[in-house]
Amino acid sequence: MSNTIYIGYQFKVNPLQPGTEILIAELGYAGFESFVETEEGVTAYIQKDEWNDAILEDIQILDSDEFEITYTFEDIEQTNWNEEWEKNFNPIIVDDVCSVRAPFHEKPDTEYDIIIEPKMSFGTGHHETTHMMIQHILKNDFKDKSVLDMGCGTGVLAILAEMKGAKPIDAIDYDNWCYLNSLENVERNNCEHITVLEGDASLLKDQKYDVIIANINRNILLNDLGAYAKCLNPNGTIFLSGFYDDDIPAIEEECNKQGLTYVERLEKNKWVALKFVN
C-alpha cells in the first residue's frame, strides 16, 4: 500500500455551494475515493490504477452554465500524506470543551482531547457537519448507551461518544480508507468499546442502539432512515447531519414516517445537524 500512487485533482468551484457538493457526488460515481473540501472548492483523489484520461467526461457539472469550475491535477505518492496533513491540518477546539488534533500538535487544556491522523478520510472536525455533531454529543447524555456511528469517517464521533461513557459502539463506513483510518484512530485514542465495520446499512439487520449518529448526505439518509429507525431502542435518540437547511423538510417528513419526532437543530453556514427521538 505504501507505494500506491494517487492522482489529486484541485478543483476551484464558483459558486462554492451547492457546486462542491454536486461535484463530489459526481466524482464519487466516477471512481474518485476521497475528498478534502478547501476554501476554493475541493481536492479529489483517485488511485492512478483506476484513472484514465477520460475520467471527467461524465462529470456533468463541469459543463453546467450555473457553475464556473477549473482544475489542475498531479501524481501524489501516498508516502507524502503525513507531510501534507502536517502542513494543512490545524487543531480545532469545539465549545472550549473538545479538541480534535493530530499527534504532532501540542496537547490543549480541554476536557476531551481526540487525536486523529486523518489521512484521506472525512471527519476532522473542520467541516461544519462534524463540528455540529461534536456539539450535539457534548450536550447529550451518552453514559452506558449503545451507539451507532454511521458513516464514521475518521471515527472521531464514535471516539467522543466513548469518552462520554457510551458502550458498546459500532462505527460503520463503506469507504475502505475511512474503515482503516477509523481502526487506527480508535487504537490511537485507547478506545475499548468501539467496533469498526466496513459496509453500509445492510449491516444493521437485528442490531439495536440507544443512540444513532449519522453524518452522511441527504440522499443516503433518506434511503436508509427506515433501517436506522428499526435499530433504535424505545426512547432512543438519532442525530442527523450532512445536508443543508433547505433539505430539512424532506428529512423531517421521512423521519416522521418512521415514527421519529424532531427535537432540535444546530446550524452553521447553511449546514444543519438535527436531533430526533422516537
PDB file of C-alpha atoms in Angstrom:
ATOM      1  CA  MET A   1       0.000   0.000   0.000  1.00  0.00           C
ATOM      2  CA  SER A   2       2.834   2.389   0.823  1.00  0.00           C
ATOM      3  CA  ASN A   3       3.808   2.650  -2.845  1.00  0.00           C
ATOM      4  CA  THR A   4       0.298   3.344  -4.120  1.00  0.00           C
ATOM      5  CA  ILE A   5       0.242   6.414  -6.331  1.00  0.00           C
ATOM      6  CA  TYR A   6      -2.803   8.663  -6.271  1.00  0.00           C
ATOM      7  CA  ILE A   7      -3.781  11.410  -8.651  1.00  0.00           C
ATOM      8  CA  GLY A   8      -5.020  14.528  -6.896  1.00  0.00           C
ATOM      9  CA  TYR A   9      -7.333  16.991  -8.643  1.00  0.00           C
ATOM     10  CA  GLN A  10      -7.594  20.503  -7.203  1.00  0.00           C
ATOM     11  CA  PHE A  11     -10.970  21.970  -8.220  1.00  0.00           C
ATOM     12  CA  LYS A  12     -11.885  25.640  -7.835  1.00  0.00           C
ATOM     13  CA  VAL A  13     -15.675  25.960  -7.729  1.00  0.00           C
ATOM     14  CA  ASN A  14     -17.826  29.084  -8.070  1.00  0.00           C
ATOM     15  CA  PRO A  15     -20.347  29.365  -6.512  1.00  0.00           C
ATOM     16  CA  LEU A  16     -18.883  27.133  -3.819  1.00  0.00           C
ATOM     17  CA  GLN A  17     -22.223  25.659  -2.730  1.00  0.00           C
ATOM     18  CA  PRO A  18     -24.041  23.696  -3.905  1.00  0.00           C
ATOM     19  CA  GLY A  19     -21.345  23.316  -6.594  1.00  0.00           C
ATOM     20  CA  THR A  20     -18.860  21.491  -4.379  1.00  0.00           C
ATOM     21  CA  GLU A  21     -21.472  19.048  -3.067  1.00  0.00           C
ATOM     22  CA  ILE A  22     -22.709  18.202  -6.585  1.00  0.00           C
ATOM     23  CA  LEU A  23     -19.148  17.839  -7.856  1.00  0.00           C
ATOM     24  CA  ILE A  24     -18.179  15.465  -5.022  1.00  0.00           C
ATOM     25  CA  ALA A  25     -21.248  13.299  -5.696  1.00  0.00           C
ATOM     26  CA  GLU A  26     -20.485  13.048  -9.430  1.00  0.00           C
ATOM     27  CA  LEU A  27     -16.772  12.389  -8.842  1.00  0.00           C
ATOM     28  CA  GLY A  28     -17.692   9.621  -6.399  1.00  0.00           C
ATOM     29  CA  TYR A  29     -19.709   7.865  -9.097  1.00  0.00           C
ATOM     30  CA  ALA A  30     -16.746   8.236 -11.464  1.00  0.00           C
ATOM     31  CA  GLY A  31     -14.436   6.378  -9.085  1.00  0.00           C
ATOM     32  CA  PHE A  32     -12.778   9.099  -7.019  1.00  0.00           C
ATOM     33  CA  GLU A  33     -12.490   7.725  -3.500  1.00  0.00           C
ATOM     34  CA  SER A  34     -11.608  10.574  -1.165  1.00  0.00           C
ATOM     35  CA  PHE A  35     -12.246  14.297  -0.962  1.00  0.00           C
ATOM     36  CA  VAL A  36     -10.953  17.220   1.074  1.00  0.00           C
ATOM     37  CA  GLU A  37     -13.028  20.398   0.910  1.00  0.00           C
ATOM     38  CA  THR A  38     -10.974  23.580   0.594  1.00  0.00           C
ATOM     39  CA  GLU A  39     -11.742  27.286   0.806  1.00  0.00           C
ATOM     40  CA  GLU A  40     -11.954  27.418  -3.003  1.00  0.00           C
ATOM     41  CA  GLY A  41     -13.579  24.060  -3.762  1.00  0.00           C
ATOM     42  CA  VAL A  42     -12.362  20.517  -3.276  1.00  0.00           C
ATOM     43  CA  THR A  43      -9.342  18.291  -3.738  1.00  0.00           C
ATOM     44  CA  ALA A  44     -10.336  14.838  -5.034  1.00  0.00           C
ATOM     45  CA  TYR A  45      -8.176  11.712  -5.078  1.00  0.00           C
ATOM     46  CA  ILE A  46      -8.229   8.616  -7.252  1.00  0.00           C
ATOM     47  CA  GLN A  47      -5.765   5.733  -7.431  1.00  0.00           C
ATOM     48  CA  LYS A  48      -3.654   6.016 -10.570  1.00  0.00           C
ATOM     49  CA  ASP A  49      -4.532   2.408 -11.470  1.00  0.00           C
ATOM     50  CA  GLU A  50      -8.220   3.392 -11.543  1.00  0.00           C
ATOM     51  CA  TRP A  51      -7.659   6.586 -13.550  1.00  0.00           C
ATOM     52  CA  ASN A  52      -7.995   7.177 -17.290  1.00  0.00           C
ATOM     53  CA  ASP A  53      -7.681  10.349 -19.341  1.00  0.00           C
ATOM     54  CA  ALA A  54     -11.449  10.427 -19.982  1.00  0.00           C
ATOM     55  CA  ILE A  55     -12.324  10.204 -16.279  1.00  0.00           C
ATOM     56  CA  LEU A  56     -14.039  13.613 -16.216  1.00  0.00           C
ATOM     57  CA  GLU A  57     -16.120  13.164 -19.384  1.00  0.00           C
ATOM     58  CA  ASP A  58     -19.243  12.143 -17.471  1.00  0.00           C
ATOM     59  CA  ILE A  59     -18.957  14.871 -14.818  1.00  0.00           C
ATOM     60  CA  GLN A  60     -21.968  16.903 -15.938  1.00  0.00           C
ATOM     61  CA  ILE A  61     -21.469  19.861 -13.607  1.00  0.00           C
ATOM     62  CA  LEU A  62     -18.254  20.732 -15.472  1.00  0.00           C
ATOM     63  CA  ASP A  63     -20.438  21.592 -18.500  1.00  0.00           C
ATOM     64  CA  SER A  64     -23.071  23.492 -16.500  1.00  0.00           C
ATOM     65  CA  ASP A  65     -23.595  27.198 -17.157  1.00  0.00           C
ATOM     66  CA  GLU A  66     -24.518  27.678 -13.493  1.00  0.00           C
ATOM     67  CA  PHE A  67     -21.027  26.968 -12.200  1.00  0.00           C
ATOM     68  CA  GLU A  68     -17.515  28.032 -13.065  1.00  0.00           C
ATOM     69  CA  ILE A  69     -15.104  25.176 -12.311  1.00  0.00           C
ATOM     70  CA  THR A  70     -11.383  24.999 -13.075  1.00  0.00           C
ATOM     71  CA  TYR A  71      -8.901  22.342 -12.011  1.00  0.00           C
ATOM     72  CA  THR A  72      -5.323  21.114 -12.024  1.00  0.00           C
ATOM     73  CA  PHE A  73      -4.088  17.622 -11.208  1.00  0.00           C
ATOM     74  CA  GLU A  74      -0.879  15.855 -10.238  1.00  0.00           C
ATOM     75  CA  ASP A  75       0.509  12.495  -9.158  1.00  0.00           C
ATOM     76  CA  ILE A  76       0.838  12.129  -5.390  1.00  0.00           C
ATOM     77  CA  GLU A  77       2.874   9.445  -3.644  1.00  0.00           C
ATOM     78  CA  GLN A  78       0.896   8.094  -0.706  1.00  0.00           C
ATOM     79  CA  THR A  79       4.015   8.310   1.464  1.00  0.00           C
ATOM     80  CA  ASN A  80       3.571  12.095   1.441  1.00  0.00           C
ATOM     81  CA  TRP A  81       0.239  12.039   3.301  1.00  0.00           C
ATOM     82  CA  ASN A  82       1.596  12.713   6.761  1.00  0.00           C
ATOM     83  CA  GLU A  83       3.686  15.594   5.456  1.00  0.00           C
ATOM     84  CA  GLU A  84       0.682  17.007   3.563  1.00  0.00           C
ATOM     85  CA  TRP A  85      -1.560  16.842   6.619  1.00  0.00           C
ATOM     86  CA  GLU A  86       1.134  18.309   8.836  1.00  0.00           C
ATOM     87  CA  LYS A  87       1.174  21.351   6.544  1.00  0.00           C
ATOM     88  CA  ASN A  88      -2.605  21.681   6.211  1.00  0.00           C
ATOM     89  CA  PHE A  89      -4.299  20.180   9.266  1.00  0.00           C
ATOM     90  CA  ASN A  90      -4.795  22.641  12.121  1.00  0.00           C
ATOM     91  CA  PRO A  91      -6.194  21.596  15.502  1.00  0.00           C
ATOM     92  CA  ILE A  92      -9.746  22.644  16.332  1.00  0.00           C
ATOM     93  CA  ILE A  93     -11.480  23.255  19.656  1.00  0.00           C
ATOM     94  CA  VAL A  94     -15.265  22.913  19.944  1.00  0.00           C
ATOM     95  CA  ASP A  95     -17.013  24.996  22.607  1.00  0.00           C
ATOM     96  CA  ASP A  96     -13.787  25.131  24.687  1.00  0.00           C
ATOM     97  CA  VAL A  97     -14.540  21.554  25.749  1.00  0.00           C
ATOM     98  CA  CYS A  98     -13.363  19.187  22.998  1.00  0.00           C
ATOM     99  CA  SER A  99     -10.204  19.356  20.902  1.00  0.00           C
ATOM    100  CA  VAL A 100      -9.510  17.416  17.728  1.00  0.00           C
ATOM    101  CA  ARG A 101      -5.839  17.404  16.786  1.00  0.00           C
ATOM    102  CA  ALA A 102      -3.087  15.412  15.138  1.00  0.00           C
ATOM    103  CA  PRO A 103      -0.324  13.669  17.124  1.00  0.00           C
ATOM    104  CA  PHE A 104       2.144  16.425  16.257  1.00  0.00           C
ATOM    105  CA  HIS A 105       0.030  19.195  17.822  1.00  0.00           C
ATOM    106  CA  GLU A 106       0.517  20.323  21.407  1.00  0.00           C
ATOM    107  CA  LYS A 107      -1.985  18.972  23.928  1.00  0.00           C
ATOM    108  CA  PRO A 108      -4.585  21.647  24.733  1.00  0.00           C
ATOM    109  CA  ASP A 109      -6.331  22.140  28.064  1.00  0.00           C
ATOM    110  CA  THR A 110      -9.738  20.656  27.170  1.00  0.00           C
ATOM    111  CA  GLU A 111     -11.927  18.094  28.898  1.00  0.00           C
ATOM    112  CA  TYR A 112     -11.953  15.848  25.818  1.00  0.00           C
ATOM    113  CA  ASP A 113      -8.840  15.533  23.641  1.00  0.00           C
ATOM    114  CA  ILE A 114      -9.156  13.470  20.461  1.00  0.00           C
ATOM    115  CA  ILE A 115      -6.029  12.629  18.474  1.00  0.00           C
ATOM    116  CA  ILE A 116      -6.516  11.633  14.847  1.00  0.00           C
ATOM    117  CA  GLU A 117      -4.291  11.081  11.846  1.00  0.00           C
ATOM    118  CA  PRO A 118      -6.872  11.966   9.207  1.00  0.00           C
ATOM    119  CA  LYS A 119      -5.075  10.847   6.036  1.00  0.00           C
ATOM    120  CA  MET A 120      -7.758  10.950   3.324  1.00  0.00           C
ATOM    121  CA  SER A 121     -10.863  10.427   5.451  1.00  0.00           C
ATOM    122  CA  PHE A 122     -13.724  12.777   6.230  1.00  0.00           C
ATOM    123  CA  GLY A 123     -14.392  13.891   9.774  1.00  0.00           C
ATOM    124  CA  THR A 124     -11.517  16.013  11.015  1.00  0.00           C
ATOM    125  CA  GLY A 125     -13.928  18.335  12.804  1.00  0.00           C
ATOM    126  CA  HIS A 126     -13.188  21.179  10.402  1.00  0.00           C
ATOM    127  CA  HIS A 127     -16.316  20.584   8.345  1.00  0.00           C
ATOM    128  CA  GLU A 128     -19.427  22.251   9.718  1.00  0.00           C
ATOM    129  CA  THR A 129     -21.360  18.990   9.989  1.00  0.00           C
ATOM    130  CA  THR A 130     -18.687  17.205  12.063  1.00  0.00           C
ATOM    131  CA  HIS A 131     -18.324  20.295  14.253  1.00  0.00           C
ATOM    132  CA  MET A 132     -22.069  20.395  14.959  1.00  0.00           C
ATOM    133  CA  MET A 133     -22.279  16.661  15.618  1.00  0.00           C
ATOM    134  CA  ILE A 134     -19.500  17.073  18.194  1.00  0.00           C
ATOM    135  CA  GLN A 135     -21.621  19.829  19.771  1.00  0.00           C
ATOM    136  CA  HIS A 136     -24.653  17.516  19.910  1.00  0.00           C
ATOM    137  CA  ILE A 137     -22.615  14.759  21.577  1.00  0.00           C
ATOM    138  CA  LEU A 138     -21.180  17.197  24.111  1.00  0.00           C
ATOM    139  CA  LYS A 139     -24.681  18.412  25.058  1.00  0.00           C
ATOM    140  CA  ASN A 140     -26.314  14.998  25.451  1.00  0.00           C
ATOM    141  CA  ASP A 141     -26.044  12.060  27.862  1.00  0.00           C
ATOM    142  CA  PHE A 142     -24.108   9.108  26.433  1.00  0.00           C
ATOM    143  CA  LYS A 143     -23.243   7.227  29.627  1.00  0.00           C
ATOM    144  CA  ASP A 144     -23.696   3.448  29.196  1.00  0.00           C
ATOM    145  CA  LYS A 145     -25.658   3.977  25.964  1.00  0.00           C
ATOM    146  CA  SER A 146     -25.218   1.735  22.947  1.00  0.00           C
ATOM    147  CA  VAL A 147     -24.271   3.867  19.947  1.00  0.00           C
ATOM    148  CA  LEU A 148     -24.096   3.553  16.160  1.00  0.00           C
ATOM    149  CA  ASP A 149     -21.830   5.987  14.277  1.00  0.00           C
ATOM    150  CA  MET A 150     -22.982   5.581  10.667  1.00  0.00           C
ATOM    151  CA  GLY A 151     -20.603   6.963   8.046  1.00  0.00           C
ATOM    152  CA  CYS A 152     -17.894   7.252  10.690  1.00  0.00           C
ATOM    153  CA  GLY A 153     -15.153   8.825   8.529  1.00  0.00           C
ATOM    154  CA  THR A 154     -12.169   9.204  10.859  1.00  0.00           C
ATOM    155  CA  GLY A 155     -14.088   7.699  13.798  1.00  0.00           C
ATOM    156  CA  VAL A 156     -13.984  10.990  15.687  1.00  0.00           C
ATOM    157  CA  LEU A 157     -17.665  10.957  16.723  1.00  0.00           C
ATOM    158  CA  ALA A 158     -17.518   7.345  17.934  1.00  0.00           C
ATOM    159  CA  ILE A 159     -14.349   8.171  19.888  1.00  0.00           C
ATOM    160  CA  LEU A 160     -16.012  11.161  21.571  1.00  0.00           C
ATOM    161  CA  ALA A 161     -19.080   9.029  22.375  1.00  0.00           C
ATOM    162  CA  GLU A 162     -16.840   6.529  24.199  1.00  0.00           C
ATOM    163  CA  MET A 163     -15.076   9.358  26.028  1.00  0.00           C
ATOM    164  CA  LYS A 164     -18.562  10.421  27.222  1.00  0.00           C
ATOM    165  CA  GLY A 165     -19.220   6.934  28.602  1.00  0.00           C
ATOM    166  CA  ALA A 166     -21.033   5.185  25.733  1.00  0.00           C
ATOM    167  CA  LYS A 167     -20.687   1.433  25.259  1.00  0.00           C
ATOM    168  CA  PRO A 168     -20.816  -0.626  23.139  1.00  0.00           C
ATOM    169  CA  ILE A 169     -20.305   1.412  19.953  1.00  0.00           C
ATOM    170  CA  ASP A 170     -20.406   0.347  16.307  1.00  0.00           C
ATOM    171  CA  ALA A 171     -18.660   2.622  13.791  1.00  0.00           C
ATOM    172  CA  ILE A 172     -19.522   1.854  10.143  1.00  0.00           C
ATOM    173  CA  ASP A 173     -18.277   3.268   6.842  1.00  0.00           C
ATOM    174  CA  TYR A 174     -18.443   1.869   3.309  1.00  0.00           C
ATOM    175  CA  ASP A 175     -15.195   3.624   2.292  1.00  0.00           C
ATOM    176  CA  ASN A 176     -12.146   1.387   2.835  1.00  0.00           C
ATOM    177  CA  TRP A 177      -9.932   4.371   3.642  1.00  0.00           C
ATOM    178  CA  CYS A 178     -12.350   5.514   6.341  1.00  0.00           C
ATOM    179  CA  TYR A 179     -12.607   1.988   7.766  1.00  0.00           C
ATOM    180  CA  LEU A 180      -8.824   1.612   8.036  1.00  0.00           C
ATOM    181  CA  ASN A 181      -8.359   5.138   9.345  1.00  0.00           C
ATOM    182  CA  SER A 182     -11.063   4.669  11.999  1.00  0.00           C
ATOM    183  CA  LEU A 183      -9.367   1.468  13.170  1.00  0.00           C
ATOM    184  CA  GLU A 184      -6.102   3.382  13.585  1.00  0.00           C
ATOM    185  CA  ASN A 185      -7.728   6.310  15.380  1.00  0.00           C
ATOM    186  CA  VAL A 186      -9.738   4.084  17.736  1.00  0.00           C
ATOM    187  CA  GLU A 187      -6.482   2.405  18.778  1.00  0.00           C
ATOM    188  CA  ARG A 188      -4.650   5.749  18.967  1.00  0.00           C
ATOM    189  CA  ASN A 189      -7.219   7.046  21.482  1.00  0.00           C
ATOM    190  CA  ASN A 190      -7.121   3.845  23.564  1.00  0.00           C
ATOM    191  CA  CYS A 191     -10.804   3.120  22.976  1.00  0.00           C
ATOM    192  CA  GLU A 192     -12.033  -0.251  24.255  1.00  0.00           C
ATOM    193  CA  HIS A 193     -15.720  -0.312  23.322  1.00  0.00           C
ATOM    194  CA  ILE A 194     -15.738   0.578  19.602  1.00  0.00           C
ATOM    195  CA  THR A 195     -16.158  -1.994  16.829  1.00  0.00           C
ATOM    196  CA  VAL A 196     -15.271  -0.619  13.386  1.00  0.00           C
ATOM    197  CA  LEU A 197     -17.046  -2.234  10.416  1.00  0.00           C
ATOM    198  CA  GLU A 198     -16.733  -1.756   6.657  1.00  0.00           C
ATOM    199  CA  GLY A 199     -20.091  -1.663   4.885  1.00  0.00           C
ATOM    200  CA  ASP A 200     -23.469   0.070   4.680  1.00  0.00           C
ATOM    201  CA  ALA A 201     -26.951  -0.109   6.214  1.00  0.00           C
ATOM    202  CA  SER A 202     -27.207  -3.792   5.266  1.00  0.00           C
ATOM    203  CA  LEU A 203     -25.017  -4.483   8.333  1.00  0.00           C
ATOM    204  CA  LEU A 204     -27.751  -3.192  10.648  1.00  0.00           C
ATOM    205  CA  LYS A 205     -30.082  -6.199  10.489  1.00  0.00           C
ATOM    206  CA  ASP A 206     -31.126  -7.266  14.007  1.00  0.00           C
ATOM    207  CA  GLN A 207     -28.975  -4.571  15.665  1.00  0.00           C
ATOM    208  CA  LYS A 208     -30.302  -2.283  18.420  1.00  0.00           C
ATOM    209  CA  TYR A 209     -28.940   1.049  19.673  1.00  0.00           C
ATOM    210  CA  ASP A 210     -29.892   3.733  22.184  1.00  0.00           C
ATOM    211  CA  VAL A 211     -28.274   6.476  20.076  1.00  0.00           C
ATOM    212  CA  ILE A 212     -27.604   6.709  16.340  1.00  0.00           C
ATOM    213  CA  ILE A 213     -25.237   9.286  14.836  1.00  0.00           C
ATOM    214  CA  ALA A 214     -25.452   9.590  11.036  1.00  0.00           C
ATOM    215  CA  ASN A 215     -23.380  12.292   9.360  1.00  0.00           C
ATOM    216  CA  ILE A 216     -23.594  11.243   5.709  1.00  0.00           C
ATOM    217  CA  ASN A 217     -25.536  13.022   2.979  1.00  0.00           C
ATOM    218  CA  ARG A 218     -29.144  13.772   2.190  1.00  0.00           C
ATOM    219  CA  ASN A 219     -29.778  11.002  -0.334  1.00  0.00           C
ATOM    220  CA  ILE A 220     -28.238   8.207   1.719  1.00  0.00           C
ATOM    221  CA  LEU A 221     -30.080   9.406   4.820  1.00  0.00           C
ATOM    222  CA  LEU A 222     -33.436   9.473   3.017  1.00  0.00           C
ATOM    223  CA  ASN A 223     -32.765   5.999   1.642  1.00  0.00           C
ATOM    224  CA  ASP A 224     -31.591   4.451   4.921  1.00  0.00           C
ATOM    225  CA  LEU A 225     -33.686   6.208   7.604  1.00  0.00           C
ATOM    226  CA  GLY A 226     -36.058   3.244   7.715  1.00  0.00           C
ATOM    227  CA  ALA A 227     -33.164   0.921   8.556  1.00  0.00           C
ATOM    228  CA  TYR A 228     -31.929   3.305  11.242  1.00  0.00           C
ATOM    229  CA  ALA A 229     -35.378   3.676  12.824  1.00  0.00           C
ATOM    230  CA  LYS A 230     -35.747  -0.119  13.095  1.00  0.00           C
ATOM    231  CA  CYS A 231     -32.468  -0.227  15.038  1.00  0.00           C
ATOM    232  CA  LEU A 232     -33.415   2.447  17.545  1.00  0.00           C
ATOM    233  CA  ASN A 233     -34.409   1.290  21.025  1.00  0.00           C
ATOM    234  CA  PRO A 234     -37.520   2.805  22.664  1.00  0.00           C
ATOM    235  CA  ASN A 235     -36.800   6.339  23.931  1.00  0.00           C
ATOM    236  CA  GLY A 236     -33.804   6.414  21.603  1.00  0.00           C
ATOM    237  CA  THR A 237     -32.131   9.427  20.014  1.00  0.00           C
ATOM    238  CA  ILE A 238     -30.880   9.945  16.465  1.00  0.00           C
ATOM    239  CA  PHE A 239     -28.631  12.773  15.280  1.00  0.00           C
ATOM    240  CA  LEU A 240     -28.560  13.515  11.553  1.00  0.00           C
ATOM    241  CA  SER A 241     -26.265  15.762   9.530  1.00  0.00           C
ATOM    242  CA  GLY A 242     -24.592  16.079   6.149  1.00  0.00           C
ATOM    243  CA  PHE A 243     -27.208  18.299   4.485  1.00  0.00           C
ATOM    244  CA  TYR A 244     -28.392  21.909   4.185  1.00  0.00           C
ATOM    245  CA  ASP A 245     -31.231  23.790   5.845  1.00  0.00           C
ATOM    246  CA  ASP A 246     -33.140  23.574   2.516  1.00  0.00           C
ATOM    247  CA  ASP A 247     -33.186  19.783   2.957  1.00  0.00           C
ATOM    248  CA  ILE A 248     -34.866  19.843   6.373  1.00  0.00           C
ATOM    249  CA  PRO A 249     -38.473  19.409   5.104  1.00  0.00           C
ATOM    250  CA  ALA A 250     -37.577  16.227   3.172  1.00  0.00           C
ATOM    251  CA  ILE A 251     -35.561  14.818   6.078  1.00  0.00           C
ATOM    252  CA  GLU A 252     -38.231  15.679   8.641  1.00  0.00           C
ATOM    253  CA  GLU A 253     -41.013  14.183   6.511  1.00  0.00           C
ATOM    254  CA  GLU A 254     -39.140  10.875   6.229  1.00  0.00           C
ATOM    255  CA  CYS A 255     -38.319  10.888   9.949  1.00  0.00           C
ATOM    256  CA  ASN A 256     -41.993  11.443  10.795  1.00  0.00           C
ATOM    257  CA  LYS A 257     -42.911   8.483   8.577  1.00  0.00           C
ATOM    258  CA  GLN A 258     -40.513   6.392  10.655  1.00  0.00           C
ATOM    259  CA  GLY A 259     -42.077   7.487  13.940  1.00  0.00           C
ATOM    260  CA  LEU A 260     -39.303   9.944  14.829  1.00  0.00           C
ATOM    261  CA  THR A 261     -40.041  13.311  16.438  1.00  0.00           C
ATOM    262  CA  TYR A 262     -37.995  16.455  15.802  1.00  0.00           C
ATOM    263  CA  VAL A 263     -36.334  17.966  18.880  1.00  0.00           C
ATOM    264  CA  GLU A 264     -33.543  20.382  17.994  1.00  0.00           C
ATOM    265  CA  ARG A 265     -31.360  21.770  15.225  1.00  0.00           C
ATOM    266  CA  LEU A 266     -27.908  23.288  15.044  1.00  0.00           C
ATOM    267  CA  GLU A 267     -26.934  25.403  12.026  1.00  0.00           C
ATOM    268  CA  LYS A 268     -23.581  26.558  10.665  1.00  0.00           C
ATOM    269  CA  ASN A 269     -23.064  28.167   7.241  1.00  0.00           C
ATOM    270  CA  LYS A 270     -26.383  26.731   5.983  1.00  0.00           C
ATOM    271  CA  TRP A 271     -25.360  23.194   7.040  1.00  0.00           C
ATOM    272  CA  VAL A 272     -27.574  21.700   9.756  1.00  0.00           C
ATOM    273  CA  ALA A 273     -27.477  18.914  12.332  1.00  0.00           C
ATOM    274  CA  LEU A 274     -30.824  17.681  13.662  1.00  0.00           C
ATOM    275  CA  LYS A 275     -31.857  15.736  16.734  1.00  0.00           C
ATOM    276  CA  PHE A 276     -34.859  13.361  16.674  1.00  0.00           C
ATOM    277  CA  VAL A 277     -36.287  10.929  19.258  1.00  0.00           C
ATOM    278  CA  ASN A 278     -38.673   8.012  18.949  1.00  0.00           C
TER     279      ASN A 278
END
